[in-house]
Amino acid sequence: MYIGFDYGTSNCSIAHMLDGQPTPIAVEGDNIYIPSTVSAPTRESVTEHLFRFCNIKPIDQVGESLLRRAIAFNQDEGIELDRRDINFGQAALDHYLQDPQFTYYVKSPKSFLGSMGLRDIQVQFFEDLVCAMMVNIKSQGENQLGQSIDETVIGRPIHFQGRGGNDSDQQAEAILLRAATRAGFKNVEFQFEPVAAGLEYEASLTEDKLVLVVDIGGGTTDCSLLQMGPNWAGKNDRSDSLIAHSGERVGGNDLDIHVAFRQLMPAFGFGSKMVSGLEMPITQFWNPVAINDLPAQTDFYTKENFKALKQLHKDAKDPAKLARLIELHQEILGHGVVRRAEEAKIGLSKQDVFTSTLDFLSHAVDVDINRNDMMEAIESPKTKMMRLVQDALAQGGRKPDVVYMTGGSAKSPILRQAVEEILPGIPLVSGNDFGSVTAGLARWAEVCFR
């Protein structure tokens, strides 16, 4: 049995081919999408969970060392791990929101896989984290289908998030491959996510066209200029149809982060001043919402930084706002701020003003955001996204017949207008924004494994 597997930054989903059509498989209750989140009592519990409850053993000395450390740490902390202690998807988020201080919570692990400078044991931990998520999704799919899933095509961005270029890409893909193999997949192939989305769109074409796929995902924006249509469909070798690619670490999450930083962090003291007249240090307000930047998150939540925040609170002209920042640190609430920013971004696509309620604080705070301020906040990531569109066009040296926009942020009127300004008069079409990549991966799995 083969599937397409979209291991996404925001959500994960899988699909198989049924009667010649990609068919999604429920992976969280009746839902076909599961948020890319994990919660556990401790970081170390993820590794112990794989060994103790999934019968997945380390495959090298680094893995064995990590497992020994994990078990020893949990024993020292008096934690007797139960299978139900590890949660995924919405259950993970719910658990985190109920008890953030004593919950290890990770959103979008895919964002970290290309990070450079990691020690071997850190790379191993990310592999364990991805493997645990894949085991959960694979088992859910097998329960739904009533048969074993042995083969998969996994989607990957043109470039993973990371500053190492090809080295980041190779590291991230290697982590995914090892994790998938340990999770029980016997054959694993990869396909670029925008190409996969294009394969799904191709199924609707009755004549060959030059298609620009613009895939705006949670963590990356990827563009592919592709020859597509009946003469290409079903071919094993598509190399001559792949005209140009561009991709970068900028996606829907970046829009949310910038809205959180510019519009919500002032409630925590951003832009305020100290009694001396100096402004508060910007990094103290950027790092907690930079949820796709592992070093930033690590730096903010250290004990040393807690001391720095307490000093800022003493020096602040508006100490009430800094008290909220200290609460954010102590309760690990950065994800909650970004989540409210995402809600505001969606709301402002339909209305001029949106009130965001920071109700996860001990004393709820309302923040009014207007559309113009939101647009100003996202100008930087939007500009980067549109530069990728222009890069793909420059590489290809010609204009497409049609633009196919997909991904979680593809319906954004701001982004659609920006693409139309680059390519005036070119038809802009959409499909299943959240499911086109998964469907295309299932189609490619059929080509690879049938």
CSV table of C-alpha atoms in Angstrom, one decimal:
chain,number,residue,atom,x,y,z
A,1,MET,CA,0.0,0.0,0.0
A,2,TYR,CA,1.4,3.4,-0.9
A,3,ILE,CA,0.4,6.9,0.1
A,4,GLY,CA,1.3,10.6,-0.5
A,5,PHE,CA,2.5,12.2,2.8
A,6,ASP,CA,2.5,15.9,3.2
A,7,TYR,CA,4.7,16.5,6.3
A,8,GLY,CA,3.8,20.1,6.6
A,9,THR,CA,5.0,23.0,8.7
A,10,SER,CA,1.4,23.8,9.9
A,11,ASN,CA,-0.4,20.6,9.2
A,12,CYS,CA,0.2,17.0,8.1
A,13,SER,CA,-2.0,14.9,5.8
A,14,ILE,CA,-1.9,11.7,3.8
A,15,ALA,CA,-3.8,10.4,0.8
A,16,HIS,CA,-4.0,7.2,-1.3
A,17,MET,CA,-5.3,6.5,-4.7
A,18,LEU,CA,-8.9,5.1,-4.9
A,19,ASP,CA,-10.6,4.4,-8.3
A,20,GLY,CA,-8.0,6.6,-10.0
A,21,GLN,CA,-8.5,9.6,-7.7
A,22,PRO,CA,-6.5,10.9,-4.7
A,23,THR,CA,-8.5,10.2,-1.6
A,24,PRO,CA,-7.5,11.8,1.8
A,25,ILE,CA,-7.3,9.6,4.8
A,26,ALA,CA,-8.5,10.7,8.3
A,27,VAL,CA,-5.6,11.1,10.7
A,28,GLU,CA,-7.1,12.8,13.7
A,29,GLY,CA,-10.6,11.5,14.5
A,30,ASP,CA,-12.6,12.4,11.3
A,31,ASN,CA,-10.2,15.1,10.3
A,32,ILE,CA,-8.0,14.7,7.3
A,33,TYR,CA,-5.5,17.3,8.6
A,34,ILE,CA,-3.6,17.1,11.9
A,35,PRO,CA,-1.7,20.1,13.2
A,36,SER,CA,2.1,19.7,13.2
A,37,THR,CA,2.4,19.7,17.0
A,38,VAL,CA,3.6,17.4,19.7
A,39,SER,CA,3.3,17.7,23.5
A,40,ALA,CA,5.0,15.7,26.2
A,41,PRO,CA,5.8,15.9,29.9
A,42,THR,CA,9.5,16.6,29.0
A,43,ARG,CA,11.6,16.8,25.9
A,44,GLU,CA,13.2,13.5,26.8
A,45,SER,CA,9.8,11.8,26.9
A,46,VAL,CA,9.6,11.8,23.1
A,47,THR,CA,12.6,9.5,22.7
A,48,GLU,CA,11.6,7.2,25.6
A,49,HIS,CA,8.1,7.0,24.1
A,50,LEU,CA,9.4,5.7,20.8
A,51,PHE,CA,11.4,3.0,22.6
A,52,ARG,CA,8.9,2.0,25.3
A,53,PHE,CA,5.6,2.1,23.4
A,54,CYS,CA,6.4,2.0,19.7
A,55,ASN,CA,9.2,-0.6,19.9
A,56,ILE,CA,11.4,1.6,17.8
A,57,LYS,CA,15.0,1.3,18.8
A,58,PRO,CA,18.0,3.5,18.1
A,59,ILE,CA,20.0,2.5,15.0
A,60,ASP,CA,23.4,3.9,16.0
A,61,GLN,CA,25.5,5.0,19.0
A,62,VAL,CA,24.2,8.6,19.0
A,63,GLY,CA,20.6,7.3,19.2
A,64,GLU,CA,21.6,4.9,22.0
A,65,SER,CA,23.3,7.7,23.9
A,66,LEU,CA,20.2,9.9,23.5
A,67,LEU,CA,17.9,7.2,24.8
A,68,ARG,CA,20.0,6.5,27.8
A,69,ARG,CA,20.0,10.2,28.7
A,70,ALA,CA,16.3,10.4,28.2
A,71,ILE,CA,15.4,7.5,30.4
A,72,ALA,CA,17.9,8.7,33.1
A,73,PHE,CA,16.5,12.2,33.0
A,74,ASN,CA,12.9,11.1,33.4
A,75,GLN,CA,13.8,8.8,36.2
A,76,ASP,CA,15.6,11.6,38.0
A,77,GLU,CA,12.5,13.8,37.6
A,78,GLY,CA,10.3,11.0,38.9
A,79,ILE,CA,8.4,10.7,35.6
A,80,GLU,CA,6.9,7.3,34.9
A,81,LEU,CA,5.9,7.7,31.3
A,82,ASP,CA,2.5,6.5,30.1
A,83,ARG,CA,1.6,6.0,26.4
A,84,ARG,CA,-1.1,8.7,26.8
A,85,ASP,CA,1.5,11.3,27.9
A,86,ILE,CA,2.5,12.0,24.3
A,87,ASN,CA,-0.1,13.9,22.3
A,88,PHE,CA,-0.2,15.0,18.7
A,89,GLY,CA,-2.1,17.6,16.7
A,90,GLN,CA,-5.0,19.4,18.4
A,91,ALA,CA,-4.7,17.2,21.5
A,92,ALA,CA,-1.2,18.4,21.9
A,93,LEU,CA,-2.2,22.1,21.6
A,94,ASP,CA,-5.1,21.5,24.1
A,95,HIS,CA,-2.8,19.9,26.6
A,96,TYR,CA,-0.3,22.7,26.2
A,97,LEU,CA,-2.9,25.4,26.8
A,98,GLN,CA,-4.2,23.6,29.9
A,99,ASP,CA,-0.7,23.4,31.5
A,100,PRO,CA,1.9,25.4,29.5
A,101,GLN,CA,4.4,25.6,32.4
A,102,PHE,CA,4.8,21.8,32.8
A,103,THR,CA,4.4,20.8,29.1
A,104,TYR,CA,7.0,20.4,26.5
A,105,TYR,CA,5.4,21.6,23.3
A,106,VAL,CA,6.7,21.8,19.8
A,107,LYS,CA,4.9,23.4,16.8
A,108,SER,CA,6.3,23.0,13.3
A,109,PRO,CA,9.3,20.7,13.8
A,110,LYS,CA,9.9,20.9,10.1
A,111,SER,CA,11.1,24.4,10.5
A,112,PHE,CA,14.1,23.3,12.5
A,113,LEU,CA,15.3,20.4,10.4
A,114,GLY,CA,17.7,22.5,8.2
A,115,SER,CA,19.2,24.4,11.1
A,116,MET,CA,23.0,24.5,10.9
A,117,GLY,CA,25.5,24.0,13.7
A,118,LEU,CA,23.5,21.3,15.5
A,119,ARG,CA,25.3,18.6,17.4
A,120,ASP,CA,24.8,15.0,16.4
A,121,ILE,CA,22.6,14.4,19.4
A,122,GLN,CA,20.4,17.3,18.5
A,123,VAL,CA,19.9,16.0,15.0
A,124,GLN,CA,19.0,12.7,16.5
A,125,PHE,CA,16.4,14.3,18.7
A,126,PHE,CA,14.8,15.9,15.7
A,127,GLU,CA,14.7,12.6,14.0
A,128,ASP,CA,13.0,11.0,17.0
A,129,LEU,CA,10.5,13.9,17.1
A,130,VAL,CA,9.6,13.5,13.4
A,131,CYS,CA,9.5,9.7,13.7
A,132,ALA,CA,7.0,9.9,16.6
A,133,MET,CA,4.8,12.1,14.5
A,134,MET,CA,5.1,9.8,11.5
A,135,VAL,CA,4.3,6.7,13.5
A,136,ASN,CA,1.2,8.3,14.8
A,137,ILE,CA,0.0,9.4,11.4
A,138,LYS,CA,0.9,6.1,9.7
A,139,SER,CA,-0.9,4.1,12.4
A,140,GLN,CA,-4.0,6.3,12.1
A,141,GLY,CA,-4.0,5.7,8.3
A,142,GLU,CA,-3.6,2.0,8.7
A,143,ASN,CA,-6.5,1.8,11.1
A,144,GLN,CA,-8.6,3.7,8.6
A,145,LEU,CA,-7.6,1.6,5.6
A,146,GLY,CA,-7.4,-1.8,7.4
A,147,GLN,CA,-4.0,-2.6,5.8
A,148,SER,CA,-0.4,-1.9,6.2
A,149,ILE,CA,1.1,1.2,4.5
A,150,ASP,CA,4.6,0.4,3.3
A,151,GLU,CA,5.5,2.9,0.7
A,152,THR,CA,5.3,6.7,0.6
A,153,VAL,CA,6.2,9.8,-1.4
A,154,ILE,CA,7.0,12.6,1.1
A,155,GLY,CA,6.7,16.3,0.0
A,156,ARG,CA,9.6,18.6,0.6
A,157,PRO,CA,10.1,22.3,-0.2
A,158,ILE,CA,12.5,23.6,-2.8
A,159,HIS,CA,14.7,24.7,0.1
A,160,PHE,CA,14.2,23.8,3.8
A,161,GLN,CA,14.4,26.5,6.4
A,162,GLY,CA,18.1,27.0,7.3
A,163,ARG,CA,21.1,29.1,6.5
A,164,GLY,CA,23.2,26.3,5.1
A,165,GLY,CA,21.9,26.2,1.5
A,166,ASN,CA,22.4,22.7,0.1
A,167,ASP,CA,23.8,21.5,3.4
A,168,SER,CA,20.5,22.5,5.1
A,169,ASP,CA,18.5,20.7,2.4
A,170,GLN,CA,20.6,17.5,2.7
A,171,GLN,CA,20.4,17.5,6.4
A,172,ALA,CA,16.6,18.0,6.5
A,173,GLU,CA,15.9,15.4,3.9
A,174,ALA,CA,18.2,12.9,5.6
A,175,ILE,CA,16.3,13.4,8.9
A,176,LEU,CA,13.0,12.8,7.1
A,177,LEU,CA,14.2,9.7,5.4
A,178,ARG,CA,15.7,8.1,8.5
A,179,ALA,CA,12.6,9.0,10.5
A,180,ALA,CA,10.2,7.6,7.9
A,181,THR,CA,12.3,4.4,7.6
A,182,ARG,CA,12.3,3.9,11.4
A,183,ALA,CA,8.5,4.6,11.4
A,184,GLY,CA,8.1,1.5,9.2
A,185,PHE,CA,8.0,2.8,5.6
A,186,LYS,CA,9.9,0.3,3.4
A,187,ASN,CA,10.2,2.5,0.4
A,188,VAL,CA,10.4,6.3,0.5
A,189,GLU,CA,10.6,8.8,-2.3
A,190,PHE,CA,10.6,12.6,-2.2
A,191,GLN,CA,8.9,15.2,-4.5
A,192,PHE,CA,9.0,19.0,-4.5
A,193,GLU,CA,5.8,20.3,-2.9
A,194,PRO,CA,5.0,22.8,-5.7
A,195,VAL,CA,5.6,20.1,-8.3
A,196,ALA,CA,3.2,17.8,-6.4
A,197,ALA,CA,0.6,20.6,-6.3
A,198,GLY,CA,1.1,21.0,-10.0
A,199,LEU,CA,0.5,17.3,-10.6
A,200,GLU,CA,-2.9,17.7,-9.0
A,201,TYR,CA,-3.8,20.7,-11.1
A,202,GLU,CA,-2.5,18.9,-14.3
A,203,ALA,CA,-5.3,16.3,-13.8
A,204,SER,CA,-7.8,19.0,-14.8
A,205,LEU,CA,-6.0,20.1,-18.0
A,206,THR,CA,-7.2,19.1,-21.4
A,207,GLU,CA,-4.3,20.7,-23.2
A,208,ASP,CA,-0.6,21.3,-22.4
A,209,LYS,CA,0.1,24.6,-20.6
A,210,LEU,CA,3.1,26.3,-19.0
A,211,VAL,CA,2.0,26.6,-15.4
A,212,LEU,CA,3.5,28.7,-12.6
A,213,VAL,CA,2.8,27.0,-9.3
A,214,VAL,CA,3.0,29.4,-6.3
A,215,ASP,CA,2.8,27.3,-3.1
A,216,ILE,CA,2.6,29.5,0.0
A,217,GLY,CA,2.9,27.1,2.9
A,218,GLY,CA,3.3,27.6,6.6
A,219,GLY,CA,7.1,27.8,6.6
A,220,THR,CA,8.2,28.2,3.0
A,221,THR,CA,7.1,29.8,-0.2
A,222,ASP,CA,8.0,27.7,-3.3
A,223,CYS,CA,7.5,28.4,-7.0
A,224,SER,CA,7.8,26.0,-9.9
A,225,LEU,CA,7.5,26.8,-13.6
A,226,LEU,CA,6.3,23.6,-15.2
A,227,GLN,CA,5.2,22.2,-18.5
A,228,MET,CA,2.0,20.3,-17.7
A,229,GLY,CA,-0.9,18.6,-19.5
A,230,PRO,CA,-2.0,15.4,-21.2
A,231,ASN,CA,1.3,14.8,-22.9
A,232,TRP,CA,3.1,14.8,-19.6
A,233,ALA,CA,0.6,13.1,-17.3
A,234,GLY,CA,1.7,9.7,-15.9
A,235,LYS,CA,5.3,9.9,-17.1
A,236,ASN,CA,8.1,8.5,-14.8
A,237,ASP,CA,10.6,11.0,-16.1
A,238,ARG,CA,9.4,14.6,-15.8
A,239,SER,CA,12.8,16.2,-15.9
A,240,ASP,CA,12.2,18.0,-19.2
A,241,SER,CA,9.0,19.5,-17.9
A,242,LEU,CA,10.6,21.2,-14.9
A,243,ILE,CA,11.6,24.6,-16.2
A,244,ALA,CA,12.5,26.6,-13.0
A,245,HIS,CA,12.2,26.5,-9.2
A,246,SER,CA,12.6,29.0,-6.4
A,247,GLY,CA,12.0,28.8,-2.7
A,248,GLU,CA,12.9,30.4,0.6
A,249,ARG,CA,12.2,30.3,4.3
A,250,VAL,CA,9.2,32.6,4.3
A,251,GLY,CA,5.6,31.5,4.5
A,252,GLY,CA,2.3,31.9,6.3
A,253,ASN,CA,3.9,31.5,9.7
A,254,ASP,CA,6.1,34.5,8.9
A,255,LEU,CA,3.1,36.6,8.2
A,256,ASP,CA,1.6,35.6,11.6
A,257,ILE,CA,4.9,36.3,13.4
A,258,HIS,CA,5.2,39.8,11.9
A,259,VAL,CA,1.6,40.6,12.9
A,260,ALA,CA,2.3,39.3,16.4
A,261,PHE,CA,5.5,41.3,16.7
A,262,ARG,CA,4.2,44.6,15.3
A,263,GLN,CA,0.6,44.6,16.5
A,264,LEU,CA,0.4,42.4,19.7
A,265,MET,CA,3.8,42.6,21.3
A,266,PRO,CA,3.2,46.4,22.2
A,267,ALA,CA,0.8,45.0,24.8
A,268,PHE,CA,3.9,43.3,26.3
A,269,GLY,CA,6.1,46.5,26.2
A,270,PHE,CA,7.4,46.6,22.7
A,271,GLY,CA,8.0,50.2,21.7
A,272,SER,CA,7.8,51.4,25.3
A,273,LYS,CA,10.7,53.1,27.1
A,274,MET,CA,12.6,52.7,30.3
A,275,VAL,CA,12.7,55.4,33.0
A,276,SER,CA,16.1,56.4,31.6
A,277,GLY,CA,14.4,57.3,28.3
A,278,LEU,CA,16.0,54.4,26.4
A,279,GLU,CA,13.8,52.1,24.4
A,280,MET,CA,13.3,48.5,25.4
A,281,PRO,CA,15.6,46.0,23.5
A,282,ILE,CA,13.8,44.7,20.4
A,283,THR,CA,15.0,41.1,20.8
A,284,GLN,CA,13.0,40.6,24.0
A,285,PHE,CA,9.8,41.1,22.0
A,286,TRP,CA,10.9,39.4,18.7
A,287,ASN,CA,12.3,36.2,20.2
A,288,PRO,CA,9.2,34.9,22.0
A,289,VAL,CA,7.1,35.1,18.8
A,290,ALA,CA,9.8,33.8,16.5
A,291,ILE,CA,8.4,30.3,16.8
A,292,ASN,CA,10.3,29.1,13.6
A,293,ASP,CA,13.7,30.2,15.0
A,294,LEU,CA,15.1,27.6,17.4
A,295,PRO,CA,18.0,29.8,18.7
A,296,ALA,CA,15.6,32.7,19.3
A,297,GLN,CA,13.2,30.6,21.3
A,298,THR,CA,16.0,29.0,23.3
A,299,ASP,CA,17.5,32.3,24.2
A,300,PHE,CA,14.2,33.9,25.3
A,301,TYR,CA,13.2,31.0,27.6
A,302,THR,CA,16.4,30.7,29.5
A,303,LYS,CA,16.7,31.3,33.3
A,304,GLU,CA,19.4,33.9,32.5
A,305,ASN,CA,16.9,35.8,30.3
A,306,PHE,CA,14.3,35.7,33.1
A,307,LYS,CA,16.7,37.7,35.2
A,308,ALA,CA,17.1,40.2,32.4
A,309,LEU,CA,13.3,40.6,32.1
A,310,LYS,CA,12.9,41.2,35.8
A,311,GLN,CA,15.5,44.0,35.5
A,312,LEU,CA,13.6,45.5,32.6
A,313,HIS,CA,10.5,45.4,34.6
A,314,LYS,CA,12.2,47.4,37.4
A,315,ASP,CA,13.5,49.9,34.8
A,316,ALA,CA,10.2,50.3,32.8
A,317,LYS,CA,8.1,53.4,32.5
A,318,ASP,CA,5.1,51.0,32.0
A,319,PRO,CA,5.9,48.1,34.3
A,320,ALA,CA,2.4,46.6,33.8
A,321,LYS,CA,3.3,45.7,30.2
A,322,LEU,CA,6.6,44.2,31.2
A,323,ALA,CA,4.8,42.1,33.8
A,324,ARG,CA,2.9,40.5,30.9
A,325,LEU,CA,6.2,39.8,29.2
A,326,ILE,CA,7.4,38.1,32.3
A,327,GLU,CA,4.2,36.0,32.5
A,328,LEU,CA,4.7,35.1,28.8
A,329,HIS,CA,8.2,33.9,29.7
A,330,GLN,CA,7.2,31.9,32.8
A,331,GLU,CA,4.1,30.3,31.2
A,332,ILE,CA,5.8,29.8,27.8
A,333,LEU,CA,3.0,31.6,25.9
A,334,GLY,CA,4.7,32.7,22.7
A,335,HIS,CA,2.8,30.3,20.6
A,336,GLY,CA,-0.5,31.7,22.0
A,337,VAL,CA,0.5,35.2,20.8
A,338,VAL,CA,1.2,34.0,17.3
A,339,ARG,CA,-2.0,32.0,17.3
A,340,ARG,CA,-4.0,35.2,18.0
A,341,ALA,CA,-2.1,37.0,15.3
A,342,GLU,CA,-3.1,34.3,12.8
A,343,GLU,CA,-6.7,34.7,13.8
A,344,ALA,CA,-6.4,38.5,13.3
A,345,LYS,CA,-4.8,38.0,9.9
A,346,ILE,CA,-7.7,35.8,8.8
A,347,GLY,CA,-10.3,38.2,10.3
A,348,LEU,CA,-8.8,41.2,8.6
A,349,SER,CA,-9.2,39.6,5.2
A,350,LYS,CA,-13.0,40.2,5.6
A,351,GLN,CA,-13.2,43.3,7.9
A,352,ASP,CA,-11.3,46.5,8.5
A,353,VAL,CA,-10.8,46.2,12.2
A,354,PHE,CA,-10.3,43.1,14.3
A,355,THR,CA,-10.1,42.8,18.1
A,356,SER,CA,-7.7,40.2,19.3
A,357,THR,CA,-8.2,39.1,22.9
A,358,LEU,CA,-5.2,37.8,24.7
A,359,ASP,CA,-7.2,35.6,27.0
A,360,PHE,CA,-4.4,33.2,27.8
A,361,LEU,CA,-3.0,35.8,30.2
A,362,SER,CA,-4.0,35.9,33.9
A,363,HIS,CA,-5.7,39.2,33.0
A,364,ALA,CA,-7.1,39.2,29.5
A,365,VAL,CA,-6.1,42.1,27.2
A,366,ASP,CA,-8.0,43.3,24.1
A,367,VAL,CA,-5.9,44.7,21.2
A,368,ASP,CA,-7.6,46.4,18.2
A,369,ILE,CA,-5.8,45.9,14.8
A,370,ASN,CA,-6.8,47.6,11.6
A,371,ARG,CA,-6.2,46.2,8.1
A,372,ASN,CA,-3.7,48.9,7.1
A,373,ASP,CA,-1.5,48.2,10.2
A,374,MET,CA,-1.7,44.5,9.4
A,375,MET,CA,-0.6,45.1,5.8
A,376,GLU,CA,2.3,47.3,7.0
A,377,ALA,CA,3.4,44.6,9.4
A,378,ILE,CA,3.5,41.9,6.7
A,379,GLU,CA,5.2,44.0,4.0
A,380,SER,CA,8.6,42.5,4.5
A,381,PRO,CA,7.7,38.8,4.2
A,382,LYS,CA,5.2,39.6,1.4
A,383,THR,CA,8.0,41.3,-0.6
A,384,LYS,CA,10.2,38.2,-0.1
A,385,MET,CA,7.4,36.0,-1.4
A,386,MET,CA,6.9,38.1,-4.5
A,387,ARG,CA,10.6,38.1,-5.2
A,388,LEU,CA,10.5,34.3,-5.4
A,389,VAL,CA,7.7,34.6,-8.1
A,390,GLN,CA,10.0,36.9,-10.0
A,391,ASP,CA,13.0,34.6,-9.6
A,392,ALA,CA,11.2,31.7,-11.1
A,393,LEU,CA,10.0,33.8,-14.0
A,394,ALA,CA,13.5,35.1,-14.6
A,395,GLN,CA,15.0,31.6,-14.6
A,396,GLY,CA,12.3,30.3,-17.0
A,397,GLY,CA,12.7,33.3,-19.3
A,398,ARG,CA,9.0,33.4,-20.3
A,399,LYS,CA,5.6,34.0,-18.9
A,400,PRO,CA,3.3,31.2,-17.9
A,401,ASP,CA,-0.1,30.5,-19.5
A,402,VAL,CA,-1.7,30.3,-16.0
A,403,VAL,CA,-0.7,30.8,-12.4
A,404,TYR,CA,-1.8,28.1,-9.9
A,405,MET,CA,-1.8,29.4,-6.3
A,406,THR,CA,-2.0,26.9,-3.5
A,407,GLY,CA,-1.1,26.5,0.2
A,408,GLY,CA,-2.5,27.7,3.4
A,409,SER,CA,-2.1,31.4,2.6
A,410,ALA,CA,-3.2,31.2,-1.1
A,411,LYS,CA,-6.6,32.7,-0.4
A,412,SER,CA,-5.1,35.9,1.0
A,413,PRO,CA,-6.4,38.8,-1.1
A,414,ILE,CA,-3.2,40.7,-0.3
A,415,LEU,CA,-1.0,38.0,-1.7
A,416,ARG,CA,-3.2,37.3,-4.7
A,417,GLN,CA,-3.3,40.9,-5.6
A,418,ALA,CA,0.5,41.1,-5.4
A,419,VAL,CA,0.9,38.1,-7.8
A,420,GLU,CA,-1.6,39.7,-10.2
A,421,GLU,CA,0.5,42.9,-10.2
A,422,ILE,CA,3.5,40.9,-11.3
A,423,LEU,CA,1.6,39.0,-14.0
A,424,PRO,CA,-1.2,41.2,-15.2
A,425,GLY,CA,-3.6,39.5,-17.5
A,426,ILE,CA,-2.4,36.0,-16.7
A,427,PRO,CA,-5.3,33.8,-15.3
A,428,LEU,CA,-4.8,33.0,-11.6
A,429,VAL,CA,-6.6,29.8,-10.5
A,430,SER,CA,-6.8,27.9,-7.3
A,431,GLY,CA,-7.8,24.4,-6.2
A,432,ASN,CA,-7.8,22.8,-2.8
A,433,ASP,CA,-5.4,25.1,-1.0
A,434,PHE,CA,-4.7,22.7,1.8
A,435,GLY,CA,-4.9,19.4,0.0
A,436,SER,CA,-3.4,19.9,-3.5
A,437,VAL,CA,0.1,19.0,-2.4
A,438,THR,CA,-1.1,15.8,-0.6
A,439,ALA,CA,-3.2,14.8,-3.6
A,440,GLY,CA,-0.3,15.4,-6.0
A,441,LEU,CA,2.0,13.3,-3.8
A,442,ALA,CA,-0.5,10.4,-3.9
A,443,ARG,CA,-0.6,10.7,-7.7
A,444,TRP,CA,3.2,10.6,-7.9
A,445,ALA,CA,3.3,7.7,-5.5
A,446,GLU,CA,1.1,5.8,-8.0
A,447,VAL,CA,3.7,6.6,-10.7
A,448,CYS,CA,6.6,5.5,-8.4
A,449,PHE,CA,5.1,2.3,-6.8
A,450,ARG,CA,2.3,0.9,-9.0
